[in-house]
Amino acid sequence: MTVRPDKDATVTVSSSLLLPLEQCSVCKVNGAENDTQTTCHSSLALVPDEDVTLLFNCTEPPQSAFVIQIHRKIKCTNDTCSPATGVAQPSLFSEFIRTLVWDLSVPEKTVMSLDFPVDRLKEMTESELCQDGYQYTVTRTNTEGEVKTQTYCKNGLVAHLHIPSQATVSLQVQKGREVDSSIFTAKPIKKQSRMISVTPEPDTIVTISRNTKAKECSVCVGEGPTCNPKELVLRAARNTSVKFTCPQPQDVFSVEINREIDCTEITCSGNIVQAESSLFPDFNRTFTWDLKVPPGLSFQLDFPSPGMRQIPPSETCPDEHTYAIITYQRTGLATIGIFCPDGSITRVQVLYKGRVSLQVPRDRKLEPLDFKVTVGPEIKMLAVVKVNLPRGVSDTDFFSANYPRGFPDDDLMRWDFTVPGMHNYTVNFLNHTESLCQKKEVMVMYHKARGKVGIQKNLADPQPTHRQGSFTMTLFNCETDRTKPGLSLKFSVSVMRSGHPVLCTVNLSEDERLVLHFEKRGSDPYCEMRKDSVLQEKITVPSGTKARLSFLDCPSEDLRLTAIKTIGNLRQSLPGQECNGSVSLHVAEGDGSSIGYFCSEGIIRKIQVHSNVSITATAKDLSLIQGHFLNVSFSEEISDSIIYTVQPRLGSPALLATPNWPSGMKPYSTVSWIINLPGHLQADLLLTNISQPKCGKGHTFIKVQTLASPEEILSRREDKEAEDKLMVPESFYLNMSNCMPENGHFSVLSIVTLQETSKLLLSGILGAVGAVLLLMLIVLTVFLVLRKKKRMMVKEASSYIGKGNIFIPGDHVFPKTRSDSEPHVYASIEDTMVYSHLLREPSYVGTIQDHFQGQPVDTYRTFMALQDRVPEITETAADHEPELVPEMDEYRPFLDPSETFIPSRPRTPIDRQDSMGFMDRRMVDNELYTFKSTGDINTIRLSGADQILNPETFIDSKGEGPI
C-alpha cells in the first residue's frame, strides 16, 4: 500500500506480535527502472509529507498484526496555540488500530484549555473500556512532578479540559472506525487563578486547607474578596464562588467535608452514609462524621457484610478508601484503628465521643460504605471490637489503639471473637512494647464466651493455642510514665479446622459394570470431598478403577451415594413362579403396593414409576445375585402412574395387563407402554377381557399412536364401540387411563404378537381366495387358541399390581391379602448393598456408643438360603408400623443417606472445653498443624453372606477384598 503522512505528523508502523522478523515485518519499497529493493523492519517510522510504498510480510493479516501511532505537537504562547486544532488524517491507515497522540506545552503559569464541541467526554476508571471503540487518555504532570492519568469515553458531559504546562492527549481508534478531521480546539488561558462554584449540603461544614509545604497560593471567597493563604471554612448551604490564586489548587489544597451525628439515650440522628459528592472531585478529600452519646454510653458502628479489616497506619487500602475511627478521652485523642473493606470485624463500640473519617485521593471516584450508627450499651473501657472469624483456614491481624504509639494510660480495650464450630484458634503476639508502669501492671485476660472463669497472662507468656469455642480478649494498661514509650500490641488470630477427614479406598478394579456416585445434599459450603487429593463437588468412581477418597466436615446426612449396575432386561413373571435359574425381582411402590414380579432376563427394558420403589431379589443360588444391581436413575416428574418400555420377541406373544388387574385401575390413574419394534417386523395388537365402568366423571381411554406420528390410530372410550384387534406397522405407544367410576371398574388385557412383513403380505394375497381364506382362518384360530393356552399355563403374568389385590391371569382362586402373601417382607436383597452404619474413629467410639446405647440401628441383613426346603420368612417390625403416604412433590433419593458408604465425621465434643484451659491435643500432636494427613487410608469393604459386619470396614461380595 502507498501512503503519504501529513507534514506535521510523525507516523510509526509497529508489529504488535512477538514474532521473529522473518515471520512478521513491514518493508519500505524503493522502486527503480530495472529492479525493486526493500528494507524490512518490525517497526518503521515514515517521513512526513512524502509518498511511501509499504509491503507487509506476516503470517497474520496486517490489520491484526500491526498498530499505527501518529504523533503531533501543539505549542502555545501566552496568547495563541499552534496549531489551534487537534487535527487528524481520517483516510490514513483507516483499517488499522490507530493511536493519535498530541504533545501539549504551554508557558509557565499558563493553562491550556481544550474544547470538545462535538464529542463531549465522560470520565471513566482505569479498568473500564469504551464500548464504541474510541478511548481518550489525558496524562498530566503537576508542579511537583507527579504524573496523573485519566481516561474518557465519548458522549459525556465534559466539554472543556484545563491542561497544565506539560500534558499528553491521546485518542485510540479501533480498526474500521472513522475519525473527524478536527478532534478538539486549544487556546491558552492568561488568568493565573481558578474559580470553583460549590454548594455545601445542609448541616455540612467544608474546610479547605493548604499544604504547609506547598508554594504560595491563597483561597478567596466573596466579592472583596476575602483571601486566606492557609484555610477557608464554608458553613452555609448556598452557592458560593471560591477563587484560588494559582492555576492548579488541587496540587496545593485538600478538602474536609464534616457532618455531626448526635445521639440520645435511645436513637441517633442519622447513619454514616456518603453519596457521590460533586464537591471538589479533583482534590484530596476527607469525609468525617462526629458522633456523641450521653456520658457512660457508647456509640455502635455496624459494618456492612462481610465486615472490615484492620491495617497499620503506614498502609493504605487497595481501593484507596481508607477509614479511621477516633475517640476523644480525658487523656486526649486516640485512634481505635485504621480499617479497609472486606474483613471479619463486624462491629465497633466506642465510649462517649468519637469521629469516623474516610480518606479519598483526588480524581478517585467516591465509592463509600454505609455504616449503621446506634446507641450502644454502657461500657467501662476504651472500645469493644466484635469479630466473626471466617471458616476454613485464616490468619487475621489486629492492632491495639493508637498503634504504634502508646495505648491510652490506665485504660483497657476488648476484642470479642466468634469462632466457627469445628474449628481451632491460636493467638500469636507478633510485636509489642510495654509501658514503664508506676501502678498496676500490663496484662491480657481471656474469657470463654459467656464464661465467668478467665485466664490472665502477661504479654511475654505463651498465648492460647489450639483452643475451641468463642472467646474474649481484654488488654489492660497500667498507670505509666508518659515520658517513656507506651504500650503497643500487634497480634494475630489463626483459625483452622479441628476435624479429621474421613479417608477410604474404593476398589472397583474387578467389577467392570459397577459405578459409584458421591454427591452433596446439604447446603454447607465447607464440606470438602476429594478424590485422589483433588477437591471436587461431585465424585464419580468409574467401573474398573481405584480411588482414594477423603471427606472433611461432611456429615453423612449431607451426602448421597448412588451405586449403579446394569444386569439386562426384565420379563414379567407370576408370584411364586421360578425364573428358570435367573434372579427373581419383586418391585413395589413406596406405599407397599405391588408393581409386579419380574425375571432378570426378558423383554421389559425400563419401568418408570412416579413414586419411590423397593426391590427384593431372590435366587436359589446366591452367587447369581453377586453384583446384580438394577440401573436406577431419577428424572423429572412423569405424568403417567407407570411407564413400561417393552421389546417384544418374535414367536413369543407379550401379555400386558392394566394395574391391579382384574380388580380395576385406580380412579384417574394412567399406564403407558412404549413398544419398540424391529424395522422388519409389525405387531398385531389384541385387546381382550375389556371391563368398562359407568363413569361418574370423565371417560376411560384406550389410545394407540405410533412413535413417528402425532396422529392416533386408535382411540376408544367406555361409551363407544371400537375394534378389539389392530395391526400396527411400527413402534408405538399404548396408553390407558381411567375415569372416576360411578360403578364397575376398568381393566384390560392386551396381547402383542410380532409378524414378519412378508408373511402379512402373503396372507393378504391368499385372502383373495375364499376357500383358502376360510381354511387358513380355521387353522389360525386353532393355532392361536393352543398358543394362548400354552402361554397362559407357562408365562401368565400381571404387568402392574396397584395397591389393591393381586390377581394372576388364569388363576382361579381368590388373591391373597397383604398379610397372607407378604409381598412387603424382604426375603433377600443384593448382599453388596449391606452397609455399615456410621463408621467412627477409635478416639470417639466411647462417646458415640454411649449416645446410641440401646437405640436400634437399621441395617439390611443378608438372606441365607436353606438347603432343600423353602426359606422361612419372618415378619419384621416394619409390618406393624402405620402406613405412610409419601408426598408427591417431595424428592426422595433411592438410597437413604444414612445407609450409604459414607460414615459421619466424628465431632469434637465441645462440652469438654468449658474451661479456657482445654486444648485440642490432636493439633499439638500433629507436627505440621494440618488436617490433610491424619493417618492411613481406611479401606471400605462390602460385607459377604458369611462375614461378620466390622464397624471399620466393608468386605466385598465374595468376602475376599476391598471395594
mmCIF file of N, CA and C in Angstrom, residues 9 147 347 368 566 578 611 616 749 771 820 933 958:
data_model
loop_
_atom_site.group_PDB
_atom_site.id
_atom_site.type_symbol
_atom_site.label_atom_id
_atom_site.label_comp_id
_atom_site.label_asym_id
_atom_site.label_seq_id
_atom_site.Cartn_x
_atom_site.Cartn_y
_atom_site.Cartn_z
ATOM 1 N N ALA A 9 2.954 15.425 10.995
ATOM 2 C CA ALA A 9 2.676 14.161 11.679
ATOM 3 C C ALA A 9 3.852 13.202 11.564
ATOM 4 N N VAL A 147 2.731 12.464 38.053
ATOM 5 C CA VAL A 147 2.050 12.175 36.790
ATOM 6 C C VAL A 147 0.707 11.533 37.112
ATOM 7 N N ARG A 347 -18.394 -5.115 64.049
ATOM 8 C CA ARG A 347 -18.975 -4.079 64.911
ATOM 9 C C ARG A 347 -17.878 -3.480 65.788
ATOM 10 N N PRO A 368 -18.291 4.916 48.770
ATOM 11 C CA PRO A 368 -18.270 4.704 50.216
ATOM 12 C C PRO A 368 -19.148 3.547 50.654
ATOM 13 N N THR A 566 -25.949 -52.482 35.851
ATOM 14 C CA THR A 566 -26.979 -52.950 34.949
ATOM 15 C C THR A 566 -26.830 -54.450 34.730
ATOM 16 N N GLU A 578 -40.897 -69.629 39.495
ATOM 17 C CA GLU A 578 -39.452 -69.577 39.376
ATOM 18 C C GLU A 578 -39.055 -68.968 38.042
ATOM 19 N N SER A 611 -43.338 -42.670 41.921
ATOM 20 C CA SER A 611 -43.029 -42.615 43.344
ATOM 21 C C SER A 611 -41.854 -43.533 43.650
ATOM 22 N N THR A 616 -36.857 -56.434 45.894
ATOM 23 C CA THR A 616 -36.410 -57.624 46.597
ATOM 24 C C THR A 616 -35.896 -58.625 45.574
ATOM 25 N N LEU A 749 -56.779 -56.639 29.289
ATOM 26 C CA LEU A 749 -55.628 -57.476 28.963
ATOM 27 C C LEU A 749 -55.289 -57.246 27.492
ATOM 28 N N ALA A 771 -62.027 -69.949 -0.342
ATOM 29 C CA ALA A 771 -61.921 -71.252 0.303
ATOM 30 C C ALA A 771 -60.640 -71.362 1.098
ATOM 31 N N ASP A 820 -51.271 -62.373 53.973
ATOM 32 C CA ASP A 820 -51.053 -63.739 53.512
ATOM 33 C C ASP A 820 -49.901 -63.843 52.540
ATOM 34 N N SER A 933 -3.236 -34.913 56.575
ATOM 35 C CA SER A 933 -2.650 -36.250 56.697
ATOM 36 C C SER A 933 -2.830 -36.689 58.134
ATOM 37 N N LYS A 958 -17.679 -61.216 47.676
ATOM 38 C CA LYS A 958 -17.104 -62.552 47.784
ATOM 39 C C LYS A 958 -16.383 -62.770 49.102
#
